[in-house]
Amino acid sequence: MTAFSKIDLNNIPKHIAIIMDGNGRWAKKQNELRLFGHSMGVDSVKETIRAAQKIGVKYLTLYTFSTENWNRPKEEVDGLMKILVQSISNEVVEMSEKGVRLLSIGNEIELPDEAQAELASAMKKTENNTDINVVLALNYSSRWEINKAIKNIAKDVKENKLEIEKINDEIISSYLTTKNIPDPELLIRTSGEHRISNFLLWQIAYTELHFTEVLWPDFKDEDLYKAVLDFQSRERRFGMTTEQL
Ligand code: IPE
Ligand code: IPE
Ligand code: MG
């Protein structure tokens, strides 16, 4: 029996976030360059978007490049940016046709001009699509985002646009780059690493975490469905007791 056939379609996470990890190790295992692993990872991205759409996921956030990833060798960073530009350009027509709306979170202005332009154009072309929102976390890190939010909150308080007493969870969320995006119910990390690596720290307060050994270029639709099944087996108590649910 496939994982897909066991999924309860009435209990699908509205938002799944993925830390797509393991491209480098996948390439190394086959004596290829790390960049080859990143290129092959793009196929997993396409398959995952299709798989998520098939079960009715509304938001899919993909950790694509962290603010810390600038610390990698220049050759790898340049190659990653090229792959990004190329992939968006190759896929934009299909995304438009298939109801995919592309969004991005992160500090885009630090990306190369070409990447910014390609991203902006794809987001514009897909802005009216409603089937699934694919959110690319690009030059993103949670501490960068929280730092920016705190500065903007402080500024609005100083300019009397915001009262300190009114600051609550919702207000804080509205100052993050993920404003208007619901918190993820499920976070997946591939490649066997058990850490968050500066991703969505505020937003995952009550998210279910699923870790898999699968390296990102090997990640297939069934791996997504297995993660969803794992999610469906969890009891989400939000601080309450089983009896209260
Ligand atoms: C994830 O794969 C892709 C990015 C971080 C851009 P890695 O490149 O981190 O692969 P490993 O962890 O070295 O195997
Ligand atoms: C996290 O993966 C960032 C992305 C997947 C884009 P990394 O491979 O950069 O994370 P660390 O360095 O192992 O924590
Ligand atoms: Mg990694």
Coordinates of C-alpha atoms and ligand atoms in Angstrom, one line a residue:
M1 CA 0.0 0.0 0.0
T2 CA 1.4 3.4 -0.8
A3 CA 1.6 6.2 1.7
F4 CA -0.6 8.3 -0.6
S5 CA -3.5 5.8 -0.4
K6 CA -3.4 6.0 3.4
I7 CA -3.7 9.7 3.7
D8 CA -6.8 11.2 5.2
L9 CA -7.7 14.0 2.8
N10 CA -9.8 15.7 5.5
N11 CA -6.7 16.4 7.6
I12 CA -4.1 17.8 5.3
P13 CA -1.7 20.5 6.7
K14 CA -2.6 23.8 5.1
H15 CA 1.1 24.8 5.2
I16 CA 4.1 22.6 4.9
A17 CA 7.7 24.0 5.3
I18 CA 10.7 22.1 4.1
I19 CA 14.4 22.4 4.9
M20 CA 15.7 20.9 1.7
D21 CA 19.1 19.5 2.9
G22 CA 21.6 17.0 1.6
N23 CA 22.4 18.0 -2.0
G24 CA 26.1 18.2 -1.3
R25 CA 26.3 14.7 0.3
W26 CA 24.1 13.2 -2.4
A27 CA 26.6 14.5 -5.1
K28 CA 29.6 13.4 -3.1
K29 CA 28.2 9.8 -2.9
Q30 CA 28.3 9.6 -6.7
N31 CA 31.7 11.4 -7.1
E32 CA 30.0 14.5 -8.5
L33 CA 30.5 18.2 -7.7
R34 CA 28.2 19.7 -5.1
L35 CA 26.6 21.9 -7.8
F36 CA 25.4 18.8 -9.6
G37 CA 23.5 17.9 -6.4
H38 CA 21.9 21.3 -6.3
S39 CA 20.8 20.9 -10.0
M40 CA 19.3 17.5 -9.2
G41 CA 17.6 19.0 -6.2
V42 CA 15.5 21.1 -8.6
D43 CA 13.7 18.0 -9.8
S44 CA 12.7 17.2 -6.2
V45 CA 11.3 20.7 -5.9
K46 CA 9.1 20.2 -8.9
E47 CA 7.9 16.8 -7.8
T48 CA 7.2 18.1 -4.3
I49 CA 5.1 21.0 -5.5
R50 CA 3.1 18.6 -7.7
A51 CA 2.6 16.2 -4.8
A52 CA 1.6 18.9 -2.4
Q53 CA -0.9 20.3 -4.9
K54 CA -2.4 16.8 -5.4
I55 CA -3.4 16.5 -1.8
G56 CA -4.6 20.2 -1.4
V57 CA -1.7 21.8 0.5
K58 CA -2.2 25.6 0.2
Y59 CA 1.3 26.8 1.3
L60 CA 4.6 25.2 0.7
T61 CA 7.6 27.0 2.0
L62 CA 11.0 25.9 0.8
Y63 CA 14.2 26.9 2.5
T64 CA 16.3 27.6 -0.6
F65 CA 19.2 29.8 0.6
S66 CA 19.9 31.0 4.1
T67 CA 21.7 34.2 5.1
E68 CA 24.5 31.8 6.4
N69 CA 24.9 30.1 3.0
W70 CA 26.8 33.2 1.7
N71 CA 29.7 31.7 3.8
R72 CA 30.1 28.9 1.3
P73 CA 32.8 29.0 -1.4
K74 CA 32.1 31.7 -4.0
E75 CA 31.9 29.2 -6.8
E76 CA 29.1 27.3 -5.0
V77 CA 27.2 30.5 -4.2
D78 CA 27.5 31.7 -7.8
G79 CA 26.4 28.3 -9.1
L80 CA 23.4 28.3 -6.7
M81 CA 22.3 31.7 -7.9
K82 CA 22.6 30.6 -11.6
I83 CA 20.5 27.5 -10.9
L84 CA 17.9 29.7 -9.2
V85 CA 17.6 32.1 -12.1
Q86 CA 17.6 29.2 -14.6
S87 CA 15.0 27.2 -12.7
I88 CA 12.6 30.1 -12.2
S89 CA 12.9 31.0 -15.9
N90 CA 12.3 27.4 -17.0
E91 CA 9.3 26.8 -14.8
V92 CA 7.4 30.0 -14.8
V93 CA 5.1 29.1 -17.7
E94 CA 4.2 25.7 -16.1
M95 CA 3.7 27.4 -12.7
S96 CA 1.3 29.9 -14.3
E97 CA -0.7 27.2 -16.1
K98 CA -0.9 24.9 -13.0
G99 CA -2.2 27.5 -10.6
V100 CA 1.0 28.0 -8.6
R101 CA 1.6 31.4 -7.0
L102 CA 5.2 32.1 -6.3
L103 CA 6.1 34.2 -3.2
S104 CA 9.4 34.9 -1.5
I105 CA 10.5 35.6 2.0
G106 CA 14.0 36.8 2.8
N107 CA 16.3 39.7 2.2
E108 CA 15.9 39.8 -1.6
I109 CA 17.8 43.1 -2.2
E110 CA 21.1 41.3 -1.4
L111 CA 20.5 38.8 -4.2
P112 CA 22.3 39.3 -7.6
D113 CA 20.3 41.7 -9.8
E114 CA 19.4 38.9 -12.3
A115 CA 17.9 36.8 -9.5
Q116 CA 15.9 39.7 -8.2
A117 CA 14.6 40.5 -11.6
E118 CA 13.7 36.8 -12.5
L119 CA 12.0 36.4 -9.1
A120 CA 10.0 39.6 -9.4
S121 CA 8.8 38.8 -12.9
A122 CA 7.7 35.2 -11.9
M123 CA 5.9 36.5 -8.8
K124 CA 4.1 39.1 -11.0
K125 CA 3.2 36.5 -13.6
T126 CA 1.7 34.1 -11.0
E127 CA 0.1 36.6 -8.7
N128 CA -3.5 35.7 -9.5
N129 CA -3.0 32.0 -9.0
T130 CA -4.7 30.4 -6.0
D131 CA -4.2 26.6 -6.1
I132 CA -1.0 26.6 -4.1
N133 CA 1.4 29.2 -2.8
V134 CA 5.0 28.2 -3.1
V135 CA 7.1 30.4 -0.8
L136 CA 10.8 30.5 -1.5
A137 CA 12.9 31.4 1.6
L138 CA 15.7 33.1 -0.2
N139 CA 18.5 34.8 1.7
Y140 CA 16.3 34.1 4.6
S141 CA 17.0 33.6 8.3
S142 CA 14.7 33.8 11.2
R143 CA 17.0 36.0 13.3
W144 CA 17.3 38.5 10.4
E145 CA 13.6 38.6 10.1
I146 CA 13.0 39.0 13.9
N147 CA 15.7 41.7 14.1
K148 CA 13.9 43.6 11.3
A149 CA 10.5 43.2 12.9
I150 CA 11.8 44.5 16.3
K151 CA 13.3 47.6 14.6
N152 CA 10.0 48.3 12.8
I153 CA 7.9 47.7 15.9
A154 CA 10.2 50.1 17.9
K155 CA 10.0 52.7 15.1
D156 CA 6.1 52.5 15.0
V157 CA 6.0 52.8 18.8
K158 CA 8.3 55.9 18.6
E159 CA 6.1 57.5 15.9
N160 CA 2.9 56.8 17.9
K161 CA 1.6 54.4 15.3
L162 CA 1.5 51.5 17.7
E163 CA 0.8 51.3 21.4
I164 CA 3.1 49.1 23.5
E165 CA 0.1 47.6 25.3
K166 CA -1.4 46.4 22.0
I167 CA 1.6 44.3 21.0
N168 CA 0.4 40.7 21.0
D169 CA 1.3 37.5 19.0
E170 CA -0.8 38.6 16.0
I171 CA 0.8 42.1 15.9
I172 CA 4.3 40.5 16.1
S173 CA 3.4 38.0 13.3
S174 CA 2.3 40.9 11.1
Y175 CA 5.7 42.5 11.3
L176 CA 7.4 39.3 10.0
T177 CA 8.1 38.6 6.3
T178 CA 5.5 35.8 6.6
K179 CA 2.6 38.1 7.4
N180 CA -0.6 36.9 5.6
I181 CA 0.9 33.3 5.6
P182 CA -0.5 30.9 8.2
D183 CA 2.0 29.2 10.5
P184 CA 3.1 25.8 9.1
E185 CA 1.5 22.7 10.7
L186 CA 4.3 20.5 9.5
L187 CA 8.1 21.1 9.0
I188 CA 10.2 18.5 7.2
R189 CA 14.0 18.3 7.2
T190 CA 15.7 15.9 4.9
S191 CA 19.2 14.4 5.1
G192 CA 19.2 13.2 8.7
E193 CA 20.1 16.5 10.3
H194 CA 18.1 17.3 13.4
R195 CA 18.2 21.0 13.6
I196 CA 16.3 24.1 12.5
S197 CA 19.2 26.2 11.1
N198 CA 17.6 29.6 11.7
F199 CA 14.3 28.8 9.9
L200 CA 10.9 30.2 10.9
L201 CA 11.7 30.2 14.6
W202 CA 8.6 32.2 15.6
Q203 CA 6.3 30.5 13.2
I204 CA 7.1 26.9 14.2
A205 CA 6.1 27.4 17.9
Y206 CA 3.5 24.5 17.5
T207 CA 4.6 22.9 14.3
E208 CA 5.0 19.1 14.0
L209 CA 8.5 18.2 13.1
H210 CA 9.4 15.4 10.7
F211 CA 12.9 14.3 10.1
T212 CA 13.9 11.9 7.3
E213 CA 17.3 10.4 6.3
V214 CA 16.4 10.9 2.6
L215 CA 18.8 13.3 0.9
W216 CA 17.0 16.1 -0.9
P217 CA 17.7 15.0 -4.5
D218 CA 16.2 11.6 -3.6
F219 CA 13.0 13.1 -2.1
K220 CA 10.0 11.9 -4.0
D221 CA 6.2 12.4 -3.8
E222 CA 5.9 9.3 -1.5
D223 CA 8.4 10.8 0.9
L224 CA 6.1 13.9 1.2
Y225 CA 3.1 11.6 1.7
K226 CA 5.0 9.6 4.4
A227 CA 5.6 12.9 6.2
V228 CA 1.9 13.8 6.0
L229 CA 1.0 10.4 7.3
D230 CA 3.4 10.9 10.2
F231 CA 1.7 14.3 10.8
Q232 CA -1.7 12.7 10.8
S233 CA -0.6 10.2 13.5
R234 CA 0.3 13.0 15.9
E235 CA -2.0 14.2 18.7
R236 CA -1.7 18.0 18.7
R237 CA -2.6 19.1 22.2
F238 CA -1.5 22.8 22.3
G239 CA -0.9 22.6 26.0
M240 CA -4.2 20.8 26.8
T241 CA -4.7 17.1 27.9
T242 CA -5.8 14.3 25.6
E243 CA -9.2 14.2 27.4
Q244 CA -9.9 17.8 26.6
L245 CA -9.5 17.4 22.9
Ligands
IPE1 C1 20.9 22.0 0.8 O1 21.9 21.0 0.5 C2 21.0 23.1 -0.2 C3 21.4 24.4 0.3 C4 21.7 24.6 1.6 C5 21.5 25.5 -0.6 P1 23.4 21.2 1.1 O2 24.2 21.9 0.1 O3 23.4 21.8 2.4 O4 23.9 19.7 1.2 P2 24.8 19.0 2.3 O5 24.2 19.3 3.6 O6 26.2 19.7 2.2 O7 24.8 17.6 2.0
IPE2 C1 19.8 24.9 5.7 O1 20.7 24.0 5.3 C2 19.6 26.0 4.6 C3 18.9 25.5 3.4 C4 18.4 24.3 3.3 C5 18.8 26.4 2.4 P1 22.3 24.1 5.6 O2 22.9 22.9 5.0 O3 22.8 25.4 5.2 O4 22.3 24.0 7.2 P2 23.4 23.7 8.2 O5 24.6 24.6 7.9 O6 23.8 22.2 8.0 O7 22.8 23.9 9.6
MG3 MG 23.3 21.1 4.3

